[in-house]
């Protein structure tokens, strides 16, 4: 979800309002996906680098995440009816505990749904994912769980 701050600046809005508009556009895009038969969508919602933004902006983004994850939980019947499984990827331990709990609830509530998948990359960078994967492989080789051959 790139460009929300630029959108806010261009339209003389608070950055938090730009992020809220971006989320609304995401929801519209997911509706379009549903109507054309797309069964898996991934959103890159929040990069680890975003923690380097101002405290005010990070707090606003965390507040938006809380609101939207709570909304998704309140719409769990719709998620179930549409068979949507919500999954999260990233260094989730970097997020506030209450947001981690909301995400865990969403995953648990939707884990059996299998018609569509909504993947949320949050506190995520591909660089970090590759580093973690390489560390796991190294550990597995070191412990002889896998061989290099």
mmCIF file with all atom_site columns, C-alpha atoms in Angstrom:
data_model
loop_
_atom_site.group_PDB
_atom_site.id
_atom_site.type_symbol
_atom_site.label_atom_id
_atom_site.label_alt_id
_atom_site.label_comp_id
_atom_site.label_asym_id
_atom_site.label_entity_id
_atom_site.label_seq_id
_atom_site.pdbx_PDB_ins_code
_atom_site.Cartn_x
_atom_site.Cartn_y
_atom_site.Cartn_z
_atom_site.occupancy
_atom_site.B_iso_or_equiv
_atom_site.pdbx_formal_charge
_atom_site.auth_seq_id
_atom_site.auth_comp_id
_atom_site.auth_asym_id
_atom_site.auth_atom_id
_atom_site.pdbx_PDB_model_num
ATOM 1   C CA . UNK A 1 1   ? 0.000   0.000   0.000   1.00 0.00 ? 1   UNK A CA 1
ATOM 2   C CA . UNK A 1 2   ? 2.305   2.651   -1.313  1.00 0.00 ? 2   UNK A CA 1
ATOM 3   C CA . UNK A 1 3   ? 1.515   6.273   -1.984  1.00 0.00 ? 3   UNK A CA 1
ATOM 4   C CA . UNK A 1 4   ? -0.899  7.084   0.834   1.00 0.00 ? 4   UNK A CA 1
ATOM 5   C CA . UNK A 1 5   ? 1.347   9.827   2.229   1.00 0.00 ? 5   UNK A CA 1
ATOM 6   C CA . UNK A 1 6   ? 1.878   11.350  -1.229  1.00 0.00 ? 6   UNK A CA 1
ATOM 7   C CA . UNK A 1 7   ? -1.888  11.253  -1.776  1.00 0.00 ? 7   UNK A CA 1
ATOM 8   C CA . UNK A 1 8   ? -2.424  13.015  1.560   1.00 0.00 ? 8   UNK A CA 1
ATOM 9   C CA . UNK A 1 9   ? 0.191   15.671  0.778   1.00 0.00 ? 9   UNK A CA 1
ATOM 10  C CA . UNK A 1 10  ? -1.200  16.284  -2.717  1.00 0.00 ? 10  UNK A CA 1
ATOM 11  C CA . UNK A 1 11  ? -4.727  16.677  -1.338  1.00 0.00 ? 11  UNK A CA 1
ATOM 12  C CA . UNK A 1 12  ? -3.702  18.693  1.755   1.00 0.00 ? 12  UNK A CA 1
ATOM 13  C CA . UNK A 1 13  ? -4.858  15.961  4.138   1.00 0.00 ? 13  UNK A CA 1
ATOM 14  C CA . UNK A 1 14  ? -3.386  14.552  7.313   1.00 0.00 ? 14  UNK A CA 1
ATOM 15  C CA . UNK A 1 15  ? -1.214  11.529  6.606   1.00 0.00 ? 15  UNK A CA 1
ATOM 16  C CA . UNK A 1 16  ? -3.524  9.428   8.785   1.00 0.00 ? 16  UNK A CA 1
ATOM 17  C CA . UNK A 1 17  ? -6.436  10.403  6.523   1.00 0.00 ? 17  UNK A CA 1
ATOM 18  C CA . UNK A 1 18  ? -4.368  9.403   3.488   1.00 0.00 ? 18  UNK A CA 1
ATOM 19  C CA . UNK A 1 19  ? -3.732  5.992   5.050   1.00 0.00 ? 19  UNK A CA 1
ATOM 20  C CA . UNK A 1 20  ? -7.452  5.576   5.813   1.00 0.00 ? 20  UNK A CA 1
ATOM 21  C CA . UNK A 1 21  ? -8.284  6.424   2.183   1.00 0.00 ? 21  UNK A CA 1
ATOM 22  C CA . UNK A 1 22  ? -5.689  3.865   1.092   1.00 0.00 ? 22  UNK A CA 1
ATOM 23  C CA . UNK A 1 23  ? -7.322  1.198   3.230   1.00 0.00 ? 23  UNK A CA 1
ATOM 24  C CA . UNK A 1 24  ? -10.732 2.021   1.729   1.00 0.00 ? 24  UNK A CA 1
ATOM 25  C CA . UNK A 1 25  ? -9.239  1.655   -1.760  1.00 0.00 ? 25  UNK A CA 1
ATOM 26  C CA . UNK A 1 26  ? -7.781  -1.701  -0.704  1.00 0.00 ? 26  UNK A CA 1
ATOM 27  C CA . UNK A 1 27  ? -11.240 -2.892  0.351   1.00 0.00 ? 27  UNK A CA 1
ATOM 28  C CA . UNK A 1 28  ? -12.640 -1.776  -3.012  1.00 0.00 ? 28  UNK A CA 1
ATOM 29  C CA . UNK A 1 29  ? -9.834  -3.622  -4.802  1.00 0.00 ? 29  UNK A CA 1
ATOM 30  C CA . UNK A 1 30  ? -10.574 -6.791  -2.814  1.00 0.00 ? 30  UNK A CA 1
ATOM 31  C CA . UNK A 1 31  ? -14.231 -6.535  -3.862  1.00 0.00 ? 31  UNK A CA 1
ATOM 32  C CA . UNK A 1 32  ? -13.123 -6.295  -7.494  1.00 0.00 ? 32  UNK A CA 1
ATOM 33  C CA . UNK A 1 33  ? -10.910 -9.350  -6.955  1.00 0.00 ? 33  UNK A CA 1
ATOM 34  C CA . UNK A 1 34  ? -13.874 -11.274 -5.580  1.00 0.00 ? 34  UNK A CA 1
ATOM 35  C CA . UNK A 1 35  ? -16.075 -10.337 -8.540  1.00 0.00 ? 35  UNK A CA 1
ATOM 36  C CA . UNK A 1 36  ? -13.536 -11.439 -11.146 1.00 0.00 ? 36  UNK A CA 1
ATOM 37  C CA . UNK A 1 37  ? -12.656 -14.678 -9.368  1.00 0.00 ? 37  UNK A CA 1
ATOM 38  C CA . UNK A 1 38  ? -9.268  -13.861 -7.850  1.00 0.00 ? 38  UNK A CA 1
ATOM 39  C CA . UNK A 1 39  ? -8.879  -16.263 -4.934  1.00 0.00 ? 39  UNK A CA 1
ATOM 40  C CA . UNK A 1 40  ? -5.687  -14.965 -3.338  1.00 0.00 ? 40  UNK A CA 1
ATOM 41  C CA . UNK A 1 41  ? -4.570  -11.410 -2.670  1.00 0.00 ? 41  UNK A CA 1
ATOM 42  C CA . UNK A 1 42  ? -1.564  -10.131 -0.764  1.00 0.00 ? 42  UNK A CA 1
ATOM 43  C CA . UNK A 1 43  ? -1.188  -6.633  0.604   1.00 0.00 ? 43  UNK A CA 1
ATOM 44  C CA . UNK A 1 44  ? 2.130   -5.201  1.724   1.00 0.00 ? 44  UNK A CA 1
ATOM 45  C CA . UNK A 1 45  ? 0.625   -3.176  4.552   1.00 0.00 ? 45  UNK A CA 1
ATOM 46  C CA . UNK A 1 46  ? 3.557   -2.044  6.687   1.00 0.00 ? 46  UNK A CA 1
ATOM 47  C CA . UNK A 1 47  ? 7.283   -2.379  6.133   1.00 0.00 ? 47  UNK A CA 1
ATOM 48  C CA . UNK A 1 48  ? 9.721   -2.830  8.989   1.00 0.00 ? 48  UNK A CA 1
ATOM 49  C CA . UNK A 1 49  ? 11.298  0.404   7.716   1.00 0.00 ? 49  UNK A CA 1
ATOM 50  C CA . UNK A 1 50  ? 8.009   2.189   8.466   1.00 0.00 ? 50  UNK A CA 1
ATOM 51  C CA . UNK A 1 51  ? 8.915   2.000   12.152  1.00 0.00 ? 51  UNK A CA 1
ATOM 52  C CA . UNK A 1 52  ? 11.477  4.723   11.310  1.00 0.00 ? 52  UNK A CA 1
ATOM 53  C CA . UNK A 1 53  ? 8.720   7.210   10.502  1.00 0.00 ? 53  UNK A CA 1
ATOM 54  C CA . UNK A 1 54  ? 7.610   9.782   13.045  1.00 0.00 ? 54  UNK A CA 1
ATOM 55  C CA . UNK A 1 55  ? 6.116   8.426   16.261  1.00 0.00 ? 55  UNK A CA 1
ATOM 56  C CA . UNK A 1 56  ? 2.883   10.226  15.401  1.00 0.00 ? 56  UNK A CA 1
ATOM 57  C CA . UNK A 1 57  ? 2.598   8.515   12.015  1.00 0.00 ? 57  UNK A CA 1
ATOM 58  C CA . UNK A 1 58  ? 3.523   5.066   13.355  1.00 0.00 ? 58  UNK A CA 1
ATOM 59  C CA . UNK A 1 59  ? 0.950   5.451   16.145  1.00 0.00 ? 59  UNK A CA 1
ATOM 60  C CA . UNK A 1 60  ? -1.687  6.518   13.611  1.00 0.00 ? 60  UNK A CA 1
ATOM 61  C CA . UNK A 1 61  ? -0.911  3.457   11.477  1.00 0.00 ? 61  UNK A CA 1
ATOM 62  C CA . UNK A 1 62  ? -1.118  1.150   14.496  1.00 0.00 ? 62  UNK A CA 1
ATOM 63  C CA . UNK A 1 63  ? -4.453  2.735   15.447  1.00 0.00 ? 63  UNK A CA 1
ATOM 64  C CA . UNK A 1 64  ? -5.712  2.161   11.900  1.00 0.00 ? 64  UNK A CA 1
ATOM 65  C CA . UNK A 1 65  ? -4.546  -1.470  12.058  1.00 0.00 ? 65  UNK A CA 1
ATOM 66  C CA . UNK A 1 66  ? -6.396  -1.976  15.363  1.00 0.00 ? 66  UNK A CA 1
ATOM 67  C CA . UNK A 1 67  ? -9.586  -0.470  13.933  1.00 0.00 ? 67  UNK A CA 1
ATOM 68  C CA . UNK A 1 68  ? -9.481  -2.480  10.714  1.00 0.00 ? 68  UNK A CA 1
ATOM 69  C CA . UNK A 1 69  ? -8.549  -5.784  12.369  1.00 0.00 ? 69  UNK A CA 1
ATOM 70  C CA . UNK A 1 70  ? -11.413 -5.277  14.836  1.00 0.00 ? 70  UNK A CA 1
ATOM 71  C CA . UNK A 1 71  ? -13.744 -4.555  11.899  1.00 0.00 ? 71  UNK A CA 1
ATOM 72  C CA . UNK A 1 72  ? -12.629 -7.760  10.199  1.00 0.00 ? 72  UNK A CA 1
ATOM 73  C CA . UNK A 1 73  ? -13.286 -9.685  13.413  1.00 0.00 ? 73  UNK A CA 1
ATOM 74  C CA . UNK A 1 74  ? -16.764 -8.177  13.648  1.00 0.00 ? 74  UNK A CA 1
ATOM 75  C CA . UNK A 1 75  ? -17.370 -9.310  10.051  1.00 0.00 ? 75  UNK A CA 1
ATOM 76  C CA . UNK A 1 76  ? -16.182 -12.871 10.669  1.00 0.00 ? 76  UNK A CA 1
ATOM 77  C CA . UNK A 1 77  ? -19.555 -14.241 9.526   1.00 0.00 ? 77  UNK A CA 1
ATOM 78  C CA . UNK A 1 78  ? -19.048 -12.576 6.134   1.00 0.00 ? 78  UNK A CA 1
ATOM 79  C CA . UNK A 1 79  ? -15.497 -13.898 5.985   1.00 0.00 ? 79  UNK A CA 1
ATOM 80  C CA . UNK A 1 80  ? -16.804 -17.390 6.720   1.00 0.00 ? 80  UNK A CA 1
ATOM 81  C CA . UNK A 1 81  ? -19.665 -17.070 4.234   1.00 0.00 ? 81  UNK A CA 1
ATOM 82  C CA . UNK A 1 82  ? -17.186 -16.053 1.527   1.00 0.00 ? 82  UNK A CA 1
ATOM 83  C CA . UNK A 1 83  ? -14.630 -18.642 2.652   1.00 0.00 ? 83  UNK A CA 1
ATOM 84  C CA . UNK A 1 84  ? -11.880 -16.068 3.271   1.00 0.00 ? 84  UNK A CA 1
ATOM 85  C CA . UNK A 1 85  ? -8.824  -17.183 5.204   1.00 0.00 ? 85  UNK A CA 1
ATOM 86  C CA . UNK A 1 86  ? -6.788  -14.288 6.638   1.00 0.00 ? 86  UNK A CA 1
ATOM 87  C CA . UNK A 1 87  ? -3.038  -14.828 7.032   1.00 0.00 ? 87  UNK A CA 1
ATOM 88  C CA . UNK A 1 88  ? -0.256  -12.568 8.294   1.00 0.00 ? 88  UNK A CA 1
ATOM 89  C CA . UNK A 1 89  ? 3.407   -12.543 7.318   1.00 0.00 ? 89  UNK A CA 1
ATOM 90  C CA . UNK A 1 90  ? 6.270   -10.579 8.783   1.00 0.00 ? 90  UNK A CA 1
ATOM 91  C CA . UNK A 1 91  ? 8.158   -9.999  11.997  1.00 0.00 ? 91  UNK A CA 1
ATOM 92  C CA . UNK A 1 92  ? 4.922   -9.872  13.938  1.00 0.00 ? 92  UNK A CA 1
ATOM 93  C CA . UNK A 1 93  ? 6.716   -9.782  17.295  1.00 0.00 ? 93  UNK A CA 1
ATOM 94  C CA . UNK A 1 94  ? 7.703   -6.174  16.476  1.00 0.00 ? 94  UNK A CA 1
ATOM 95  C CA . UNK A 1 95  ? 4.062   -5.071  16.615  1.00 0.00 ? 95  UNK A CA 1
ATOM 96  C CA . UNK A 1 96  ? 2.224   -4.015  19.785  1.00 0.00 ? 96  UNK A CA 1
ATOM 97  C CA . UNK A 1 97  ? 0.905   -7.013  21.756  1.00 0.00 ? 97  UNK A CA 1
ATOM 98  C CA . UNK A 1 98  ? -2.743  -6.000  21.366  1.00 0.00 ? 98  UNK A CA 1
ATOM 99  C CA . UNK A 1 99  ? -2.366  -5.976  17.579  1.00 0.00 ? 99  UNK A CA 1
ATOM 100 C CA . UNK A 1 100 ? -0.639  -9.371  17.706  1.00 0.00 ? 100 UNK A CA 1
ATOM 101 C CA . UNK A 1 101 ? -3.635  -10.695 19.648  1.00 0.00 ? 101 UNK A CA 1
ATOM 102 C CA . UNK A 1 102 ? -6.111  -9.286  17.110  1.00 0.00 ? 102 UNK A CA 1
ATOM 103 C CA . UNK A 1 103 ? -4.148  -10.868 14.268  1.00 0.00 ? 103 UNK A CA 1
ATOM 104 C CA . UNK A 1 104 ? -4.037  -14.217 16.075  1.00 0.00 ? 104 UNK A CA 1
ATOM 105 C CA . UNK A 1 105 ? -7.810  -14.078 16.568  1.00 0.00 ? 105 UNK A CA 1
ATOM 106 C CA . UNK A 1 106 ? -8.331  -13.363 12.859  1.00 0.00 ? 106 UNK A CA 1
ATOM 107 C CA . UNK A 1 107 ? -6.090  -16.249 11.870  1.00 0.00 ? 107 UNK A CA 1
ATOM 108 C CA . UNK A 1 108 ? -7.853  -18.633 14.266  1.00 0.00 ? 108 UNK A CA 1
ATOM 109 C CA . UNK A 1 109 ? -11.342 -17.500 13.256  1.00 0.00 ? 109 UNK A CA 1
ATOM 110 C CA . UNK A 1 110 ? -10.643 -17.927 9.533   1.00 0.00 ? 110 UNK A CA 1
ATOM 111 C CA . UNK A 1 111 ? -8.146  -20.807 9.446   1.00 0.00 ? 111 UNK A CA 1
ATOM 112 C CA . UNK A 1 112 ? -10.676 -23.335 8.107   1.00 0.00 ? 112 UNK A CA 1
ATOM 113 C CA . UNK A 1 113 ? -11.882 -21.098 5.273   1.00 0.00 ? 113 UNK A CA 1
ATOM 114 C CA . UNK A 1 114 ? -10.430 -22.161 1.937   1.00 0.00 ? 114 UNK A CA 1
ATOM 115 C CA . UNK A 1 115 ? -12.214 -20.385 -0.920  1.00 0.00 ? 115 UNK A CA 1
ATOM 116 C CA . UNK A 1 116 ? -10.053 -17.264 -0.839  1.00 0.00 ? 116 UNK A CA 1
ATOM 117 C CA . UNK A 1 117 ? -6.908  -16.107 0.924   1.00 0.00 ? 117 UNK A CA 1
ATOM 118 C CA . UNK A 1 118 ? -6.128  -12.604 2.131   1.00 0.00 ? 118 UNK A CA 1
ATOM 119 C CA . UNK A 1 119 ? -2.438  -12.324 2.999   1.00 0.00 ? 119 UNK A CA 1
ATOM 120 C CA . UNK A 1 120 ? -1.279  -9.305  4.983   1.00 0.00 ? 120 UNK A CA 1
ATOM 121 C CA . UNK A 1 121 ? 2.445   -8.536  5.049   1.00 0.00 ? 121 UNK A CA 1
ATOM 122 C CA . UNK A 1 122 ? 2.949   -6.379  8.118   1.00 0.00 ? 122 UNK A CA 1
ATOM 123 C CA . UNK A 1 123 ? 6.231   -5.530  9.858   1.00 0.00 ? 123 UNK A CA 1
ATOM 124 C CA . UNK A 1 124 ? 7.666   -7.177  6.771   1.00 0.00 ? 124 UNK A CA 1
ATOM 125 C CA . UNK A 1 125 ? 10.524  -6.853  4.323   1.00 0.00 ? 125 UNK A CA 1
ATOM 126 C CA . UNK A 1 126 ? 11.523  -9.436  1.762   1.00 0.00 ? 126 UNK A CA 1
ATOM 127 C CA . UNK A 1 127 ? 15.141  -8.925  2.848   1.00 0.00 ? 127 UNK A CA 1
ATOM 128 C CA . UNK A 1 128 ? 14.223  -9.972  6.391   1.00 0.00 ? 128 UNK A CA 1
ATOM 129 C CA . UNK A 1 129 ? 12.255  -12.970 5.106   1.00 0.00 ? 129 UNK A CA 1
ATOM 130 C CA . UNK A 1 130 ? 15.210  -14.141 3.009   1.00 0.00 ? 130 UNK A CA 1
ATOM 131 C CA . UNK A 1 131 ? 17.588  -13.661 5.952   1.00 0.00 ? 131 UNK A CA 1
ATOM 132 C CA . UNK A 1 132 ? 15.315  -15.687 8.254   1.00 0.00 ? 132 UNK A CA 1
ATOM 133 C CA . UNK A 1 133 ? 14.961  -18.437 5.643   1.00 0.00 ? 133 UNK A CA 1
ATOM 134 C CA . UNK A 1 134 ? 18.729  -18.657 5.212   1.00 0.00 ? 134 UNK A CA 1
ATOM 135 C CA . UNK A 1 135 ? 19.202  -18.805 8.989   1.00 0.00 ? 135 UNK A CA 1
ATOM 136 C CA . UNK A 1 136 ? 16.687  -21.670 9.217   1.00 0.00 ? 136 UNK A CA 1
ATOM 137 C CA . UNK A 1 137 ? 18.470  -23.546 6.442   1.00 0.00 ? 137 UNK A CA 1
ATOM 138 C CA . UNK A 1 138 ? 21.837  -22.980 8.134   1.00 0.00 ? 138 UNK A CA 1
ATOM 139 C CA . UNK A 1 139 ? 20.449  -24.230 11.452  1.00 0.00 ? 139 UNK A CA 1
ATOM 140 C CA . UNK A 1 140 ? 18.929  -27.290 9.758   1.00 0.00 ? 140 UNK A CA 1
ATOM 141 C CA . UNK A 1 141 ? 22.228  -28.147 8.058   1.00 0.00 ? 141 UNK A CA 1
ATOM 142 C CA . UNK A 1 142 ? 24.148  -27.611 11.311  1.00 0.00 ? 142 UNK A CA 1
ATOM 143 C CA . UNK A 1 143 ? 21.783  -29.914 13.224  1.00 0.00 ? 143 UNK A CA 1
ATOM 144 C CA . UNK A 1 144 ? 21.882  -32.481 10.383  1.00 0.00 ? 144 UNK A CA 1
ATOM 145 C CA . UNK A 1 145 ? 18.127  -32.114 9.838   1.00 0.00 ? 145 UNK A CA 1
ATOM 146 C CA . UNK A 1 146 ? 18.884  -31.614 6.158   1.00 0.00 ? 146 UNK A CA 1
ATOM 147 C CA . UNK A 1 147 ? 21.966  -32.327 4.107   1.00 0.00 ? 147 UNK A CA 1
ATOM 148 C CA . UNK A 1 148 ? 23.662  -30.034 1.635   1.00 0.00 ? 148 UNK A CA 1
ATOM 149 C CA . UNK A 1 149 ? 23.418  -32.661 -1.097  1.00 0.00 ? 149 UNK A CA 1
#
